[in-house]
mmCIF file of C-alpha atoms in Angstrom:
data_model
loop_
_atom_site.group_PDB
_atom_site.id
_atom_site.type_symbol
_atom_site.label_atom_id
_atom_site.label_comp_id
_atom_site.label_asym_id
_atom_site.label_seq_id
_atom_site.Cartn_x
_atom_site.Cartn_y
_atom_site.Cartn_z
ATOM 1 C CA MET A 20 264.097 146.771 202.947
ATOM 2 C CA ILE A 21 262.217 144.432 205.252
ATOM 3 C CA THR A 22 264.726 145.243 208.007
ATOM 4 C CA LYS A 23 262.984 148.616 208.440
ATOM 5 C CA LEU A 24 259.803 146.913 209.642
ATOM 6 C CA PRO A 25 259.268 147.069 213.422
ATOM 7 C CA ARG A 26 259.884 143.837 215.326
ATOM 8 C CA TRP A 27 256.282 143.523 216.464
ATOM 9 C CA VAL A 28 255.190 142.892 212.867
ATOM 10 C CA GLU A 29 256.244 139.222 212.958
ATOM 11 C CA TYR A 30 254.241 138.503 216.104
ATOM 12 C CA GLY A 31 251.181 140.361 214.877
ATOM 13 C CA ALA A 32 251.304 138.746 211.440
ATOM 14 C CA PHE A 33 251.461 135.253 212.952
ATOM 15 C CA ILE A 34 248.500 135.879 215.264
ATOM 16 C CA LEU A 35 246.408 137.519 212.546
ATOM 17 C CA ALA A 36 247.142 134.662 210.144
ATOM 18 C CA LEU A 37 246.035 132.234 212.858
ATOM 19 C CA VAL A 38 242.794 134.214 213.241
ATOM 20 C CA ALA A 39 242.163 134.178 209.489
ATOM 21 C CA GLY A 40 242.929 130.467 209.166
ATOM 22 C CA ASN A 41 240.539 129.822 212.032
ATOM 23 C CA VAL A 42 237.713 131.822 210.466
ATOM 24 C CA ASN A 43 238.334 130.320 207.030
ATOM 25 C CA ALA A 44 238.229 126.758 208.365
ATOM 26 C CA ILE A 45 234.895 127.448 210.046
ATOM 27 C CA GLY A 46 233.703 128.976 206.785
ATOM 28 C CA LEU A 47 234.699 125.965 204.716
ATOM 29 C CA ILE A 48 233.049 123.559 207.146
ATOM 30 C CA GLY A 49 229.968 125.554 208.085
ATOM 31 C CA PHE A 50 229.276 128.112 205.332
ATOM 32 C CA GLN A 51 228.419 125.620 202.560
ATOM 33 C CA HIS A 52 232.129 124.971 201.908
ATOM 34 C CA GLN A 53 232.710 128.628 201.112
ATOM 35 C CA SER A 54 236.004 130.378 201.827
ATOM 36 C CA ILE A 55 235.701 133.510 203.934
ATOM 37 C CA SER A 56 239.215 134.876 204.410
ATOM 38 C CA HIS A 57 239.931 135.224 200.679
ATOM 39 C CA LEU A 58 237.793 135.727 197.593
ATOM 40 C CA SER A 59 239.263 133.554 194.832
ATOM 41 C CA GLY A 60 236.940 130.642 195.573
ATOM 42 C CA SER A 61 233.919 132.888 196.075
ATOM 43 C CA ALA A 62 234.602 134.717 192.808
ATOM 44 C CA THR A 63 234.816 131.376 191.005
ATOM 45 C CA LEU A 64 231.575 130.218 192.625
ATOM 46 C CA LEU A 65 229.965 133.465 191.478
ATOM 47 C CA GLY A 66 231.057 132.786 187.910
ATOM 48 C CA ILE A 67 229.695 129.244 188.073
ATOM 49 C CA GLY A 68 226.551 130.515 189.752
ATOM 50 C CA LEU A 69 225.806 132.903 186.893
ATOM 51 C CA VAL A 70 225.341 129.785 184.762
ATOM 52 C CA ASN A 71 224.049 127.136 187.149
ATOM 53 C CA ALA A 72 222.763 128.753 190.354
ATOM 54 C CA SER A 73 219.640 130.633 191.349
ATOM 55 C CA LEU A 74 219.474 134.423 191.465
ATOM 56 C CA GLU A 75 219.369 134.240 195.265
ATOM 57 C CA GLN A 76 222.671 132.317 195.383
ATOM 58 C CA VAL A 77 224.309 134.726 192.944
ATOM 59 C CA ILE A 78 223.237 137.729 195.028
ATOM 60 C CA HIS A 79 224.545 136.026 198.154
ATOM 61 C CA LEU A 80 227.985 135.394 196.621
ATOM 62 C CA LEU A 81 228.112 138.940 195.323
ATOM 63 C CA GLY A 82 227.303 140.128 198.846
ATOM 64 C CA VAL A 83 230.253 138.154 200.250
ATOM 65 C CA LEU A 84 232.608 139.785 197.731
ATOM 66 C CA LEU A 85 231.313 143.281 198.393
ATOM 67 C CA SER A 86 231.405 142.766 202.175
ATOM 68 C CA PHE A 87 235.102 141.882 202.015
ATOM 69 C CA MET A 88 235.760 145.044 200.012
ATOM 70 C CA LEU A 89 233.744 147.182 202.428
ATOM 71 C CA GLY A 90 235.750 145.804 205.344
ATOM 72 C CA ALA A 91 238.953 146.741 203.531
ATOM 73 C CA ALA A 92 237.479 150.165 202.793
ATOM 74 C CA LEU A 93 236.928 150.723 206.504
ATOM 75 C CA SER A 94 240.609 150.035 207.140
ATOM 76 C CA GLY A 95 241.470 152.428 204.340
ATOM 77 C CA LEU A 96 239.290 155.068 205.942
ATOM 78 C CA MET A 97 240.866 154.741 209.381
ATOM 79 C CA LEU A 98 244.492 154.229 208.320
ATOM 80 C CA SER A 99 246.605 156.656 206.338
ATOM 81 C CA GLY A 100 249.969 156.277 204.648
ATOM 82 C CA HIS A 101 251.771 153.138 203.601
ATOM 83 C CA SER A 102 253.907 152.411 206.641
ATOM 84 C CA LEU A 103 253.572 150.024 209.539
ATOM 85 C CA LYS A 104 254.153 151.940 212.744
ATOM 86 C CA LEU A 105 252.802 152.509 216.205
ATOM 87 C CA GLY A 106 250.147 155.127 216.771
ATOM 88 C CA ARG A 107 247.787 154.046 214.021
ATOM 89 C CA HIS A 108 244.265 152.774 214.668
ATOM 90 C CA TYR A 109 245.149 149.084 214.532
ATOM 91 C CA ASP A 110 243.626 148.461 217.949
ATOM 92 C CA SER A 111 240.346 150.158 216.989
ATOM 93 C CA LEU A 112 240.125 148.093 213.806
ATOM 94 C CA LEU A 113 240.820 144.879 215.699
ATOM 95 C CA VAL A 114 237.982 145.691 218.092
ATOM 96 C CA ILE A 115 235.693 146.283 215.118
ATOM 97 C CA GLU A 116 236.823 142.971 213.616
ATOM 98 C CA ALA A 117 235.966 141.219 216.872
ATOM 99 C CA GLY A 118 232.550 142.893 216.797
ATOM 100 C CA LEU A 119 231.913 141.726 213.230
ATOM 101 C CA LEU A 120 232.817 138.158 214.164
ATOM 102 C CA ALA A 121 230.526 138.350 217.206
ATOM 103 C CA LEU A 122 227.749 139.576 214.921
ATOM 104 C CA SER A 123 228.417 136.586 212.660
ATOM 105 C CA ILE A 124 227.926 134.239 215.601
ATOM 106 C CA TYR A 125 224.552 135.793 216.375
ATOM 107 C CA LEU A 126 223.330 135.768 212.774
ATOM 108 C CA LEU A 127 224.601 132.326 211.824
ATOM 109 C CA SER A 128 223.319 130.777 215.039
ATOM 110 C CA ALA A 129 219.917 132.156 214.040
ATOM 111 C CA ASP A 130 220.354 130.537 210.612
ATOM 112 C CA LEU A 131 220.655 133.932 208.918
ATOM 113 C CA SER A 132 223.043 134.026 205.953
ATOM 114 C CA TRP A 133 223.839 137.680 206.674
ATOM 115 C CA GLY A 134 226.423 136.243 209.024
ATOM 116 C CA HIS A 135 228.524 135.308 206.000
ATOM 117 C CA PHE A 136 228.702 138.982 205.055
ATOM 118 C CA SER A 137 229.790 140.021 208.537
ATOM 119 C CA ALA A 138 232.558 137.402 208.635
ATOM 120 C CA SER A 139 233.740 138.377 205.154
ATOM 121 C CA ALA A 140 233.849 142.062 206.130
ATOM 122 C CA ALA A 141 235.928 141.143 209.200
ATOM 123 C CA CYS A 142 238.473 139.365 206.998
ATOM 124 C CA GLY A 143 238.587 142.205 204.475
ATOM 125 C CA LEU A 144 239.218 144.648 207.294
ATOM 126 C CA GLN A 145 242.027 142.475 208.667
ATOM 127 C CA ASN A 146 243.661 141.918 205.289
ATOM 128 C CA ALA A 147 243.899 145.670 204.760
ATOM 129 C CA LEU A 148 245.479 146.313 208.173
ATOM 130 C CA ALA A 149 248.980 145.818 206.802
ATOM 131 C CA THR A 150 250.017 147.422 203.538
ATOM 132 C CA THR A 151 253.039 147.565 201.288
ATOM 133 C CA TYR A 152 256.056 148.926 203.125
ATOM 134 C CA SER A 153 259.805 148.680 202.517
ATOM 135 C CA GLY A 154 259.455 146.001 199.866
ATOM 136 C CA ALA A 155 257.280 143.700 201.992
ATOM 137 C CA ILE A 156 253.676 142.871 201.243
ATOM 138 C CA VAL A 157 252.107 141.637 204.463
ATOM 139 C CA ARG A 158 248.805 139.891 203.891
ATOM 140 C CA THR A 159 247.392 137.710 206.635
ATOM 141 C CA THR A 160 244.121 136.251 205.327
ATOM 142 C CA HIS A 161 245.486 134.135 202.483
ATOM 143 C CA VAL A 162 248.797 132.516 201.572
ATOM 144 C CA THR A 163 248.844 132.251 197.763
ATOM 145 C CA GLY A 164 250.894 135.417 197.375
ATOM 146 C CA ILE A 165 253.142 134.379 200.264
ATOM 147 C CA PHE A 166 254.035 131.080 198.570
ATOM 148 C CA THR A 167 254.601 132.957 195.311
ATOM 149 C CA ASP A 168 256.967 135.435 196.971
ATOM 150 C CA LEU A 169 258.870 132.639 198.708
ATOM 151 C CA GLY A 170 259.250 130.829 195.397
ATOM 152 C CA LEU A 171 260.584 133.976 193.773
ATOM 153 C CA MET A 172 263.029 134.474 196.625
ATOM 154 C CA PHE A 173 264.376 130.921 196.386
ATOM 155 C CA GLY A 174 264.671 131.225 192.621
ATOM 156 C CA ALA A 175 266.598 134.479 192.967
ATOM 157 C CA LYS A 176 268.857 132.828 195.545
ATOM 158 C CA LEU A 177 269.687 130.066 193.091
ATOM 159 C CA ARG A 178 270.561 132.786 190.613
ATOM 160 C CA GLY A 179 273.051 134.176 193.110
ATOM 161 C CA GLU A 180 271.089 137.094 194.552
ATOM 162 C CA PRO A 181 271.069 137.843 198.323
ATOM 163 C CA PHE A 182 268.409 136.020 200.353
ATOM 164 C CA ASP A 183 266.365 138.146 202.766
ATOM 165 C CA LYS A 184 266.139 135.845 205.785
ATOM 166 C CA ARG A 185 263.888 138.113 207.831
ATOM 167 C CA LYS A 186 261.411 138.422 204.984
ATOM 168 C CA ALA A 187 261.402 134.640 204.594
ATOM 169 C CA ILE A 188 260.811 134.193 208.335
ATOM 170 C CA LEU A 189 257.889 136.633 208.216
ATOM 171 C CA PHE A 190 256.310 134.741 205.333
ATOM 172 C CA LEU A 191 256.845 131.368 207.029
ATOM 173 C CA LEU A 192 255.234 132.644 210.215
ATOM 174 C CA ILE A 193 252.161 133.726 208.229
ATOM 175 C CA ILE A 194 251.938 130.298 206.549
ATOM 176 C CA ILE A 195 252.361 128.407 209.820
ATOM 177 C CA GLY A 196 249.865 130.677 211.592
ATOM 178 C CA PHE A 197 247.267 130.194 208.846
ATOM 179 C CA ILE A 198 247.617 126.403 208.923
ATOM 180 C CA LEU A 199 247.475 126.235 212.725
ATOM 181 C CA GLY A 200 244.414 128.479 212.623
ATOM 182 C CA GLY A 201 242.766 125.984 210.285
ATOM 183 C CA VAL A 202 243.511 123.157 212.710
ATOM 184 C CA LEU A 203 242.070 125.169 215.595
ATOM 185 C CA GLY A 204 238.998 126.211 213.614
ATOM 186 C CA ALA A 205 238.158 122.656 212.544
ATOM 187 C CA TRP A 206 238.583 121.368 216.093
ATOM 188 C CA LEU A 207 236.486 124.138 217.637
ATOM 189 C CA TYR A 208 233.674 123.848 215.082
ATOM 190 C CA ALA A 209 233.298 120.147 215.856
ATOM 191 C CA TYR A 210 232.345 121.063 219.431
ATOM 192 C CA TRP A 211 230.869 124.564 219.298
ATOM 193 C CA LEU A 212 229.605 125.040 215.729
ATOM 194 C CA PHE A 213 229.431 128.770 214.959
ATOM 195 C CA MET A 214 230.187 129.692 218.563
ATOM 196 C CA ALA A 215 233.738 128.704 217.577
ATOM 197 C CA LEU A 216 234.051 132.183 216.048
ATOM 198 C CA ALA A 217 234.176 133.515 219.612
ATOM 199 C CA VAL A 218 237.790 132.334 219.801
ATOM 200 C CA PRO A 219 239.167 134.430 216.905
ATOM 201 C CA ALA A 220 237.026 137.338 218.110
ATOM 202 C CA THR A 221 238.589 137.066 221.562
ATOM 203 C CA ILE A 222 242.075 136.830 220.063
ATOM 204 C CA CYS A 223 241.422 140.078 218.174
ATOM 205 C CA LEU A 224 240.390 141.805 221.402
ATOM 206 C CA LEU A 225 243.453 140.552 223.253
ATOM 207 C CA LEU A 226 245.710 141.609 220.379
ATOM 208 C CA ALA A 227 244.114 145.068 220.384
ATOM 209 C CA LEU A 228 244.717 145.355 224.130
ATOM 210 C CA ALA A 229 248.325 144.203 223.800
ATOM 211 C CA TYR A 230 248.915 146.720 221.000
ATOM 212 C CA ARG A 231 247.396 149.554 223.054
ATOM 213 C CA LEU A 232 249.503 148.722 226.123
ATOM 214 C CA TYR A 233 252.681 148.325 224.069
ATOM 215 C CA SER A 234 252.075 151.637 222.280
ATOM 216 C CA ALA A 235 251.500 153.414 225.585
ATOM 217 C CA ARG A 236 254.696 151.971 227.045
ATOM 218 C CA ILE A 237 256.793 152.988 224.025
ATOM 219 C CA GLU A 238 255.326 156.493 223.964
ATOM 220 C CA SER A 239 256.086 156.989 227.661
ATOM 221 C CA VAL A 240 259.761 156.154 227.228
#
């Protein structure tokens, strides 16, 4: 059950969802209205592009999709098992994510579309940080599945089944974090353009540091 998840999961999920919402908002505003933190829109654009777009645009969209998958593959390489627990390389992956976002700033500021790939890889890496564990699917870079799970939970409640309040709180925190991240991303982009990505990159670094310090404190007890 969700009750087996460590307490730090809620805080981390909220912050990561805020990061993803931030990056996605900047993507929608600045990357030719293209989503970065999830692939549904990009996959649809690829399908449309195969009919209406140039070969260059099709290759670019395909690169965004593959970059997301490669970022997830890096998480898969560095993490093992299907549990959320201290001692894994979450801090290292968060530092890498920050580096990918910093690379995006450099490339996009130089008007190089490779920056889209770097940002997509960062989101794929983040989305794969948390995996299925104890009946909870924790995904922080999109909210479609979260809304679906909440709907299923409410429907089951109406049918008389027990309602998992902690699971619902976790999902609501992800939704709220993602929306607030979108607000922050839109506001920052209006002033800083692609330099706005420095904020989610910094958040990733601070979260990595907090995780490292917390892990060290728990291990020393």
